Amino acid sequence: MPFTPTLRLLAAFAFFVFAASAIAKEVSLQSAWNLAEANLFNDSNKVFRDLKGQPGIDERERAFGEAVTYLNVQPRTPQNIARAQELLKTLTSGEDMYAQLAGFYLARIDEDYLTPPEPERAKAAYLELLQRRTGNPLVESGAVRLALMAELSASNPESLREALLATRPLAQNLLTREGRRDFHLNLGRALLKAGDLDTGLEELLAGDAEGITRPLSERGAWVAIAEAARVTDKKEIAAKYYRKFLEKYGRDTRSFTVELRLKELETPQP
Amino acid sequence: MPLPISKTKALLEWKLYLFIVPSVLLIAIFSYYPTISAIYHSFFMWGGGDTKEFIGLKNFTDILGDKVFWTSFITIGILVIANVFRMIPSIFLAVLIHRLKSDRWQYWYRVMVVIPMIVPGLVTLFIWKFFFDPNLGVLNAALDASHLKTLLVHMDQFFGWGVFYEGVPTAWLGEPALIIPALIIWGFPWIGAVGVLIFLAGLQSIGTEVYEAADLDGVTPFQKFLHIELPLIMTQVRLSMVLMIIGTLQGFGLQFLLLGPDGGAGGRGMVPGLWMFNRAFIAGEFGYACALGLFLFVFILGLTWINNKFVKVDK
Amino acid sequence: MRERILNGIGIGLLAVCFAVALGRILWPTERGSTGADVVTIRIAHWQLESGVREALDAIGREYEKLHPDVRIQQIPIPERIYPNWLITQLIGGTAPDIIQIGIGITEERIARFFVPITELVELPNPYNKGTELEKVPMLNTFFDGMQGGYQENLLEYYGVPLSGTSIRVYYNLGLLKEITGSDKLPASYREFIDLCKATLAFAKANNRTIVPIAGSKYNGPLLMNALFASQTQKLMDQLSPTGTLVTDPTLTMEWLAQNKWSPNSPEVLSGLTLMREVSEFLQPGFMQLQRDDATFYFVQGRSLMICSGSWDSTSIRSQSPFTVGVGRIPFPTPDDPEFGPFTKGRISEAGAVSAVSLGLTRSSENPAIAQDFLLFLGSQPANRVWTNVSRWIPAVVGVEPHPDAAPFQPLMDGYAPGFPLPNQPDAARIYNTNINDLFGPEGSPQKFADRLSVGYLEAQKSDLTRLIRSTSMNSKRRDTVVAALAVQRAKDPGDAKLDEKLDEALQSISSIERGYYLNKAALRATETALAKP
C-alpha cells in the first residue's frame, strides 16, 4: 500500500495525540500526596507507582502511598484491595510510622473493605496497635472504632452499657490529644444513648477538656454536656456550658431553648 | 444488487471507506458507548460520580426481590393492552382517507393529519397536564358542562369508587384509582400521524381489482374492511404493534411529566422505565438503574423474538 | 436548471450554518478572552428568579468600575437542565470561571473541578476595607460562618454564598382588605384558620373563584411540613432527653423501629390532623400541580395566600398587580386547645444556612482575576448591592436588608423544630404516593397513618442500607486523605496548617464513623422489627 499523503497525515495526528497524553507532570512523593489529599486518587496512585525504583525515594513511604491510594482507585475492586493488603503486609515489620499505619490500614480493610468484613480480626488488630502506645493520632483513632463496634455489638441496654464501660480503659493507651478527645467524646455520646448519664457526662467533659476545634462538633458536645448535667442535677456544670454555648454560638436553632434553660437554672428556687 | 469486489481492489480503494467513518463514529459514540457503559456499570455500586465499587451480580439479585419493579409490569401490561385498542382509531381514519374518491381531498386530509406532528410531544403532554387540572382544566369543565359529571357521581355512589363527588373537582392525577384511566385517556382521540401514514401506505398497495371483485360479490363496506383491508395491512399493523410495545415498555416520559418520579398517587403510574429513572436520579443508585435497564432490554428483546417467531401473517 | 439553483441554495445555507456553528465552537470569543486588554470573567448560575440577574449585573458593574480592564459576563441556565449543562462544561474544559455550586454535582467532581478557597477565606477580605469587618476573617463575616460554602465531606470551603433564605406566607393585601376590612395579617394559628374560613365564605357570598391558599406539590408541603414539625417538638424531647436538641434522621428511624413512636402516635396523628386542616383551604388536587401553577393562581388574584421561600419574593411581587404582604408561618401555640399539648411554640430559623454559593473552577483562564471577583462578591459592599437589587436576604453580617427583604430575615426567637416524618428516598416515596389518603373527602389522618405504618419499615430498611453504603464510601474516601495528611504532618511537624487539617480530618472521620455505626444499629433494629410477626 503506498504511503500516501493522507496516511502520513493520519499517522502524524495519531502521534500528536499519543505525545500530548504523555505531558511531563511533576512526579515526586509530595506531588503524589498532594493529589491524594485533593481526592484525585487515580492520579496519585499512578505517581506512586511511577516513583517505584527511583533513586532518592523513601521506598517505605512510596509503598505506603501506593497501598492507601489503592483503597480508593476507581473503580474500587477486590483486586485493588488485595494489592493494598499485599503492600501493607510488607510494611508491618518494624516500629516506624509506616509499620504502625500499615497495621492500622490492614485493620481498616478487615473492618470495612472486605466482603464479608472481618470485624473480629479488625478489633484484635486495633487493640494490639493501641497497646503498643504509638503516639500516632491516626492509629489512636482505632480506639473510637473499638468503642463504636462495642456499641453495635450489644443487643440490649444492659449489655450495651457493660460493653461500653469495658472500653473505658483504652484511654490509658492514648498519648495524643486528638486520640483522647475523639475517644472520650464518642464514648460519652454512646453512654448517654445507653442511659448512663453520669459516666457519659464524665467522658464528654474529658473530651471537651482536650479541646474541640471543629465548631460543629463543639456546639453539639457543649449542648450534650449541658443537657446531661441538667438532667443529673449538676446545675453548675449545666449553667457553665449553656453560657459558653450562647457566647460562642448565639446564632443557632437551639439558642432560644438554651437561654430558657439557663434562665431556669439561674432563677433562685423558692 | 452491487457486484462483489476483490480484496485487493478494496484495499487499494481504502480511502473510500473513510466516508463511512463519521457515521460509524457517531453511532459508536452516541449509541454503542452508552450501552456498553450501562452494561459495565450494572456490575458496580455507582452513585453517578467517579466513585464506584465492584459488586458483581448483586444488583441483579436485588432485582429479584424488588417488589416495586415487578408490580410496575402490571401497570405497563395494562397500558400495552390499552395501547393496542388505541391503535384502532388510526386504522379507522386511514381506511376512511383511503376510501375517499377524490385524490385532492385525500392529500389534504393527509396534510391535516401530519400538521400536528410539528408540535413537540412534550408540548402536547403539558397541554394534557393542563387538561387534567382539577380547577382550571378542560376535562372537568367539559364533564360539568355536559352533566356527565353527575352521571359519574351516581355511578360512583353505586359502585363505591370514592373518586367522584358533587361539587368537588376531580383530581385526575391525584387519585390512585384515576391514574391509569388518565394515562389511557390522554391523547384522545388517539390518532397518531405516523400510524395513519403507515396504514395508509399499506392500504394503497391493495390493488383496485380486489375491490372490484368484492363489489361484484356484493360485499358490504364493513366486510371489505374486515376481510380485505385489515388482512392485507397486517404487516403494517404488526410493525406498528411491535414498535408500540417496545415504546410503551421502555417509555416513562409520559408518566414522569404527568405524575412525577414516584409514579403519582398510590404509585399507580409506576412503570419499569420510571422506576429505573427513580433509582438513578432520586435514590442515587445508578449502578442498580443500569442493571434494571439491562433487564428491561433483555425482556424486550425476548418479546420481540417471540413476536417475530410466532406471530405469522398469511398474505 | 431551477432544481440545480434550489439545490445550490439549500447546500449553501447548510454550509453557512455549519461554518457559523463550527466557528462558535472553535473560537468562543467570550471565553476568558484577552482581546483589547479586556479580560472577561464568566459567571454561571441557575437562579432565574426575578432580581438575581439584575443584582449580579449590578455587582459586576461595580467591580468593573474598580477594574476597567475586566468585564463580567453572566450565564443564567434554567434549573432543569443545569446539571447536564454543568457536567458537559466541566468535563469539556469549557466551564465559566465562576459557577454556582449546589445541584447536579457530586463531591468528587467538586474536588476535581473546583478550587478550594479555605486559605483565602481564613484571611480578611480586602474588599471589606473601611468597614467594621476589615480585620475579620472572611468566613466569619457571614451570618452562618460561611457554612453555605463549606463542603463537609471534603473539609474545604469551595463557594462564596450570597444570600440567606427563609419560608414565609405571602398575602394579597388588597383581597385581604376586601375580605376582612383590614390588611392586618393573622398573628396566630387560630386567626390564620379563621381567615381561611372567612375567605371561603367571602368567595361563596360574592360568587368568586377564590381559594384561601394557593397550593402545589411544592408549595403545599412547605407549609404543611413546617406545621407538622411543631407537633413533634415535645415528643423529640421525650425520646432523647439528653440529646443535642436537634433532630437526627437516623435516630428517628431507630426509634420508629423500636416502636418508640409510630405514625399512630398521638403527636404524629396531631401533626397529620393539622396538615389536613390546612389542606382543606388549598385548592382541590393541589398535589398534582407544579410550583408555577400555584404562583399563577396567587398572582392572578385567585388565592389570598401562598407559602413559598424568600427566593420567590421578587418574582411574586413583580408579577402581582396588588400589594403583597409577608408574614411568618403561624404555628400553634402551647395554649391552643387542639394542637397546643404537643408543641413548645414557634420554630426558630437560626439554623438556616447561606445559599447561592459560587465557586471558582480549575479551568478558569484567569484564576487570579476570577478569585478577586469572588472576594468582591463576598464583601459587605457587594452584598449591599445584592440585597438592594435582588431584594433577597443578605448573607454578610452588617448589611441591612432591603425593606422588601426585611420580612424574610430569619428569626431566632423560637424552639428547635420537632422531627419530620422520615424523608429518605424510599420513605419519601411511601409518603408521596399515599398522601392523597390524608386529603379530600375520603382522606383522614388515621387512614394515612395506617398506610405509612404498613410501608415505612420496609422502605426504611432499603434507605438505611443505602445510607450505610454511602457513609461507608465517604469514610473510605477519607482513609486515603487522612493518611496523606498524617504522613505529611509527620514529615513536617512544625506546619500549623497541616496540624489543623489533620485535626479537622480526624474529628470529621470520628463523626462520620459514628453516623455509620448508628445507621447499622438502626438497620439492625429495623430488621428485628420486620422479623416480628
PDB file of C-alpha atoms in Angstrom, chain A residues 29-30 33-34 36-43 61 64 68-72 74 76 97-98 101 104-105 108 111-113 117 136-138 141 144-145 148-149 151-155 177-178 181-182 185-186 189-190 192-193 197 211-221 223-224 227-228 230-231 242 250-258 260-261, chain C residues 108 111-112 143-144 147 150 152-156 158 237 240-246 251 254-255 258 344 346-352 362 410 412-417 471-473 475-491 498-504 506-511 513-518 520-522 524:
ATOM      1  CA  LEU A  29       6.254  11.935  46.650  1.00  0.00           C
ATOM      2  CA  GLN A  30       4.989  15.364  47.681  1.00  0.00           C
ATOM      3  CA  TRP A  33       0.447  13.133  48.494  1.00  0.00           C
ATOM      4  CA  ASN A  34      -0.995  16.453  47.299  1.00  0.00           C
ATOM      5  CA  ALA A  36      -4.292  12.140  47.344  1.00  0.00           C
ATOM      6  CA  GLU A  37      -5.236  14.992  49.647  1.00  0.00           C
ATOM      7  CA  ALA A  38      -7.220  16.570  46.809  1.00  0.00           C
ATOM      8  CA  ASN A  39      -9.203  13.318  46.350  1.00  0.00           C
ATOM      9  CA  LEU A  40      -7.503  12.637  42.991  1.00  0.00           C
ATOM     10  CA  PHE A  41      -6.723   9.052  43.902  1.00  0.00           C
ATOM     11  CA  ASN A  42      -6.165   7.545  40.469  1.00  0.00           C
ATOM     12  CA  ASP A  43      -3.647  10.251  39.615  1.00  0.00           C
ATOM     13  CA  GLU A  61       6.764   5.896  52.147  1.00  0.00           C
ATOM     14  CA  PHE A  64       2.554   3.036  51.814  1.00  0.00           C
ATOM     15  CA  VAL A  68      -3.531   3.634  50.651  1.00  0.00           C
ATOM     16  CA  THR A  69      -4.355   5.069  47.251  1.00  0.00           C
ATOM     17  CA  TYR A  70      -5.285   1.588  46.009  1.00  0.00           C
ATOM     18  CA  LEU A  71      -8.061   1.724  48.592  1.00  0.00           C
ATOM     19  CA  ASN A  72      -9.720   4.466  46.553  1.00  0.00           C
ATOM     20  CA  GLN A  74     -11.667   3.894  40.811  1.00  0.00           C
ATOM     21  CA  ARG A  76     -12.790   0.013  43.635  1.00  0.00           C
ATOM     22  CA  MET A  97       5.353   5.256  61.449  1.00  0.00           C
ATOM     23  CA  TYR A  98       4.767   3.247  58.278  1.00  0.00           C
ATOM     24  CA  LEU A 101      -0.015   2.974  59.815  1.00  0.00           C
ATOM     25  CA  PHE A 104      -3.925   0.380  61.129  1.00  0.00           C
ATOM     26  CA  TYR A 105      -4.973   0.192  57.490  1.00  0.00           C
ATOM     27  CA  ARG A 108      -9.418  -0.895  58.333  1.00  0.00           C
ATOM     28  CA  GLU A 111     -13.306  -3.716  59.180  1.00  0.00           C
ATOM     29  CA  ASP A 112     -14.883  -2.243  56.082  1.00  0.00           C
ATOM     30  CA  TYR A 113     -13.305  -3.155  52.753  1.00  0.00           C
ATOM     31  CA  PRO A 117     -15.942  -7.872  56.567  1.00  0.00           C
ATOM     32  CA  ASN A 136       0.166   8.429  66.432  1.00  0.00           C
ATOM     33  CA  PRO A 137      -3.256  10.158  66.394  1.00  0.00           C
ATOM     34  CA  LEU A 138      -4.433   8.241  63.338  1.00  0.00           C
ATOM     35  CA  SER A 141      -8.431   6.638  66.262  1.00  0.00           C
ATOM     36  CA  VAL A 144     -13.008   5.256  68.605  1.00  0.00           C
ATOM     37  CA  ARG A 145     -13.714   2.350  66.286  1.00  0.00           C
ATOM     38  CA  LEU A 148     -18.337   2.102  68.145  1.00  0.00           C
ATOM     39  CA  MET A 149     -18.056  -1.616  67.431  1.00  0.00           C
ATOM     40  CA  GLU A 151     -21.860  -0.162  70.862  1.00  0.00           C
ATOM     41  CA  LEU A 152     -23.093  -2.087  67.842  1.00  0.00           C
ATOM     42  CA  SER A 153     -22.346  -5.493  69.318  1.00  0.00           C
ATOM     43  CA  ALA A 154     -24.723  -5.158  72.266  1.00  0.00           C
ATOM     44  CA  SER A 155     -28.251  -6.435  71.875  1.00  0.00           C
ATOM     45  CA  ARG A 177      -4.727  14.983  72.483  1.00  0.00           C
ATOM     46  CA  GLU A 178      -6.683  14.129  69.320  1.00  0.00           C
ATOM     47  CA  ARG A 181     -10.551  13.798  72.672  1.00  0.00           C
ATOM     48  CA  ASP A 182     -12.278  11.773  69.949  1.00  0.00           C
ATOM     49  CA  LEU A 185     -16.487  12.277  73.012  1.00  0.00           C
ATOM     50  CA  ASN A 186     -17.652   9.174  71.175  1.00  0.00           C
ATOM     51  CA  ARG A 189     -22.274  10.066  73.394  1.00  0.00           C
ATOM     52  CA  ALA A 190     -22.715   6.315  73.322  1.00  0.00           C
ATOM     53  CA  LEU A 192     -25.737   8.915  77.046  1.00  0.00           C
ATOM     54  CA  LYS A 193     -27.649   6.962  74.410  1.00  0.00           C
ATOM     55  CA  LEU A 197     -25.822   9.778  82.070  1.00  0.00           C
ATOM     56  CA  GLY A 211     -10.026  20.841  73.107  1.00  0.00           C
ATOM     57  CA  ILE A 212     -12.579  20.501  70.305  1.00  0.00           C
ATOM     58  CA  THR A 213     -11.571  22.593  67.326  1.00  0.00           C
ATOM     59  CA  ARG A 214     -14.357  21.726  64.907  1.00  0.00           C
ATOM     60  CA  PRO A 215     -17.282  24.141  65.510  1.00  0.00           C
ATOM     61  CA  LEU A 216     -19.981  21.640  64.502  1.00  0.00           C
ATOM     62  CA  SER A 217     -18.615  19.045  66.947  1.00  0.00           C
ATOM     63  CA  GLU A 218     -18.047  21.607  69.677  1.00  0.00           C
ATOM     64  CA  ARG A 219     -21.543  23.027  69.740  1.00  0.00           C
ATOM     65  CA  GLY A 220     -23.072  19.544  69.755  1.00  0.00           C
ATOM     66  CA  ALA A 221     -20.791  18.435  72.574  1.00  0.00           C
ATOM     67  CA  VAL A 223     -25.225  21.143  74.405  1.00  0.00           C
ATOM     68  CA  ALA A 224     -24.983  17.422  75.202  1.00  0.00           C
ATOM     69  CA  GLU A 227     -28.295  18.771  78.956  1.00  0.00           C
ATOM     70  CA  ALA A 228     -26.799  15.711  80.672  1.00  0.00           C
ATOM     71  CA  ARG A 230     -29.085  19.483  83.857  1.00  0.00           C
ATOM     72  CA  VAL A 231     -30.882  16.133  83.940  1.00  0.00           C
ATOM     73  CA  TYR A 242     -25.173  26.809  78.443  1.00  0.00           C
ATOM     74  CA  GLY A 250     -25.541  32.600  69.794  1.00  0.00           C
ATOM     75  CA  ARG A 251     -26.929  32.094  66.305  1.00  0.00           C
ATOM     76  CA  ASP A 252     -28.141  28.502  66.478  1.00  0.00           C
ATOM     77  CA  THR A 253     -31.549  26.823  66.322  1.00  0.00           C
ATOM     78  CA  ARG A 254     -31.087  25.743  69.909  1.00  0.00           C
ATOM     79  CA  SER A 255     -30.181  29.148  71.326  1.00  0.00           C
ATOM     80  CA  PHE A 256     -33.689  30.087  72.416  1.00  0.00           C
ATOM     81  CA  THR A 257     -34.146  26.811  74.280  1.00  0.00           C
ATOM     82  CA  VAL A 258     -30.683  27.104  75.817  1.00  0.00           C
ATOM     83  CA  LEU A 260     -34.668  29.398  78.654  1.00  0.00           C
ATOM     84  CA  ARG A 261     -32.829  26.519  80.298  1.00  0.00           C
TER      85      ARG A 261
ATOM     86  CA  GLU C 108     -15.776  14.006  43.732  1.00  0.00           C
ATOM     87  CA  ALA C 111     -12.887  18.213  44.315  1.00  0.00           C
ATOM     88  CA  ARG C 112     -11.800  17.596  40.739  1.00  0.00           C
ATOM     89  CA  PHE C 143     -24.131  35.124  59.317  1.00  0.00           C
ATOM     90  CA  ASP C 144     -23.597  31.367  59.418  1.00  0.00           C
ATOM     91  CA  GLN C 147     -21.481  27.182  56.128  1.00  0.00           C
ATOM     92  CA  TYR C 150     -18.373  24.587  53.063  1.00  0.00           C
ATOM     93  CA  GLU C 152     -18.405  18.913  54.832  1.00  0.00           C
ATOM     94  CA  ASN C 153     -17.042  15.774  53.253  1.00  0.00           C
ATOM     95  CA  LEU C 154     -14.145  17.481  51.520  1.00  0.00           C
ATOM     96  CA  LEU C 155     -13.141  19.517  54.594  1.00  0.00           C
ATOM     97  CA  GLU C 156     -12.741  22.640  52.483  1.00  0.00           C
ATOM     98  CA  TYR C 158     -15.405  25.830  47.890  1.00  0.00           C
ATOM     99  CA  ASP C 237     -37.574  15.888  73.978  1.00  0.00           C
ATOM    100  CA  SER C 240     -33.993  11.919  73.630  1.00  0.00           C
ATOM    101  CA  PRO C 241     -33.812  13.711  76.980  1.00  0.00           C
ATOM    102  CA  THR C 242     -30.088  14.272  76.749  1.00  0.00           C
ATOM    103  CA  GLY C 243     -29.799  14.655  73.043  1.00  0.00           C
ATOM    104  CA  THR C 244     -28.330  17.673  71.371  1.00  0.00           C
ATOM    105  CA  LEU C 245     -31.717  19.353  70.893  1.00  0.00           C
ATOM    106  CA  VAL C 246     -31.677  18.823  67.136  1.00  0.00           C
ATOM    107  CA  LEU C 251     -32.179   8.184  65.488  1.00  0.00           C
ATOM    108  CA  GLU C 254     -34.184   3.726  65.020  1.00  0.00           C
ATOM    109  CA  TRP C 255     -36.920   4.954  67.351  1.00  0.00           C
ATOM    110  CA  GLN C 258     -38.100   0.289  68.369  1.00  0.00           C
ATOM    111  CA  LYS C 344     -43.424  24.031  72.610  1.00  0.00           C
ATOM    112  CA  ARG C 346     -42.879  28.739  67.246  1.00  0.00           C
ATOM    113  CA  ILE C 347     -39.899  27.346  65.396  1.00  0.00           C
ATOM    114  CA  SER C 348     -36.547  29.069  65.263  1.00  0.00           C
ATOM    115  CA  GLU C 349     -34.976  29.916  61.919  1.00  0.00           C
ATOM    116  CA  ALA C 350     -31.493  30.306  63.318  1.00  0.00           C
ATOM    117  CA  GLY C 351     -30.383  27.095  61.698  1.00  0.00           C
ATOM    118  CA  ALA C 352     -30.768  28.497  58.191  1.00  0.00           C
ATOM    119  CA  ARG C 362      -9.946  24.999  37.890  1.00  0.00           C
ATOM    120  CA  PRO C 410     -34.531  34.623  59.755  1.00  0.00           C
ATOM    121  CA  MET C 412     -34.119  33.471  66.139  1.00  0.00           C
ATOM    122  CA  ASP C 413     -36.839  33.538  68.756  1.00  0.00           C
ATOM    123  CA  GLY C 414     -38.174  30.040  68.588  1.00  0.00           C
ATOM    124  CA  TYR C 415     -37.627  26.458  69.596  1.00  0.00           C
ATOM    125  CA  ALA C 416     -35.844  23.802  67.605  1.00  0.00           C
ATOM    126  CA  PRO C 417     -38.307  22.044  65.301  1.00  0.00           C
ATOM    127  CA  THR C 471     -21.367   6.652  54.670  1.00  0.00           C
ATOM    128  CA  SER C 472     -19.022   3.712  54.136  1.00  0.00           C
ATOM    129  CA  MET C 473     -17.910   5.142  50.782  1.00  0.00           C
ATOM    130  CA  SER C 475     -15.419   7.060  55.183  1.00  0.00           C
ATOM    131  CA  LYS C 476     -13.279   5.065  52.777  1.00  0.00           C
ATOM    132  CA  ARG C 477     -12.523   8.189  50.763  1.00  0.00           C
ATOM    133  CA  ARG C 478     -11.325   9.860  53.946  1.00  0.00           C
ATOM    134  CA  ASP C 479      -8.999   6.973  54.706  1.00  0.00           C
ATOM    135  CA  THR C 480      -6.642   7.955  51.921  1.00  0.00           C
ATOM    136  CA  VAL C 481      -6.927  11.676  52.549  1.00  0.00           C
ATOM    137  CA  VAL C 482      -6.178  11.369  56.256  1.00  0.00           C
ATOM    138  CA  ALA C 483      -3.261   9.040  55.505  1.00  0.00           C
ATOM    139  CA  ALA C 484      -1.847  11.733  53.213  1.00  0.00           C
ATOM    140  CA  LEU C 485      -2.254  14.357  55.935  1.00  0.00           C
ATOM    141  CA  ALA C 486      -0.771  12.118  58.626  1.00  0.00           C
ATOM    142  CA  VAL C 487       2.333  11.328  56.579  1.00  0.00           C
ATOM    143  CA  GLN C 488       2.864  14.931  55.558  1.00  0.00           C
ATOM    144  CA  ARG C 489       2.454  16.142  59.121  1.00  0.00           C
ATOM    145  CA  ALA C 490       4.928  13.567  60.375  1.00  0.00           C
ATOM    146  CA  LYS C 491       7.449  14.786  57.799  1.00  0.00           C
ATOM    147  CA  LEU C 498      -1.210  20.623  58.365  1.00  0.00           C
ATOM    148  CA  ASP C 499      -1.839  20.178  62.084  1.00  0.00           C
ATOM    149  CA  GLU C 500      -5.149  21.942  61.702  1.00  0.00           C
ATOM    150  CA  LYS C 501      -6.139  19.947  58.637  1.00  0.00           C
ATOM    151  CA  LEU C 502      -5.277  16.627  60.216  1.00  0.00           C
ATOM    152  CA  ASP C 503      -7.140  17.550  63.390  1.00  0.00           C
ATOM    153  CA  GLU C 504     -10.198  18.573  61.379  1.00  0.00           C
ATOM    154  CA  LEU C 506      -9.791  13.170  62.437  1.00  0.00           C
ATOM    155  CA  GLN C 507     -12.786  14.868  64.046  1.00  0.00           C
ATOM    156  CA  SER C 508     -14.702  14.623  60.817  1.00  0.00           C
ATOM    157  CA  ILE C 509     -13.909  10.919  60.441  1.00  0.00           C
ATOM    158  CA  SER C 510     -14.944  10.316  64.012  1.00  0.00           C
ATOM    159  CA  SER C 511     -18.277  11.964  63.258  1.00  0.00           C
ATOM    160  CA  GLU C 513     -17.891   6.710  61.687  1.00  0.00           C
ATOM    161  CA  ARG C 514     -20.348   7.410  64.480  1.00  0.00           C
ATOM    162  CA  GLY C 515     -23.010   8.051  61.817  1.00  0.00           C
ATOM    163  CA  TYR C 516     -22.059   4.830  60.029  1.00  0.00           C
ATOM    164  CA  TYR C 517     -22.413   2.713  63.147  1.00  0.00           C
ATOM    165  CA  LEU C 518     -25.610   4.469  64.178  1.00  0.00           C
ATOM    166  CA  LYS C 520     -26.032  -0.008  61.271  1.00  0.00           C
ATOM    167  CA  ALA C 521     -27.714  -0.057  64.666  1.00  0.00           C
ATOM    168  CA  ALA C 522     -30.862   1.447  63.169  1.00  0.00           C
ATOM    169  CA  ARG C 524     -30.488  -3.957  62.856  1.00  0.00           C
TER     170      ARG C 524
END
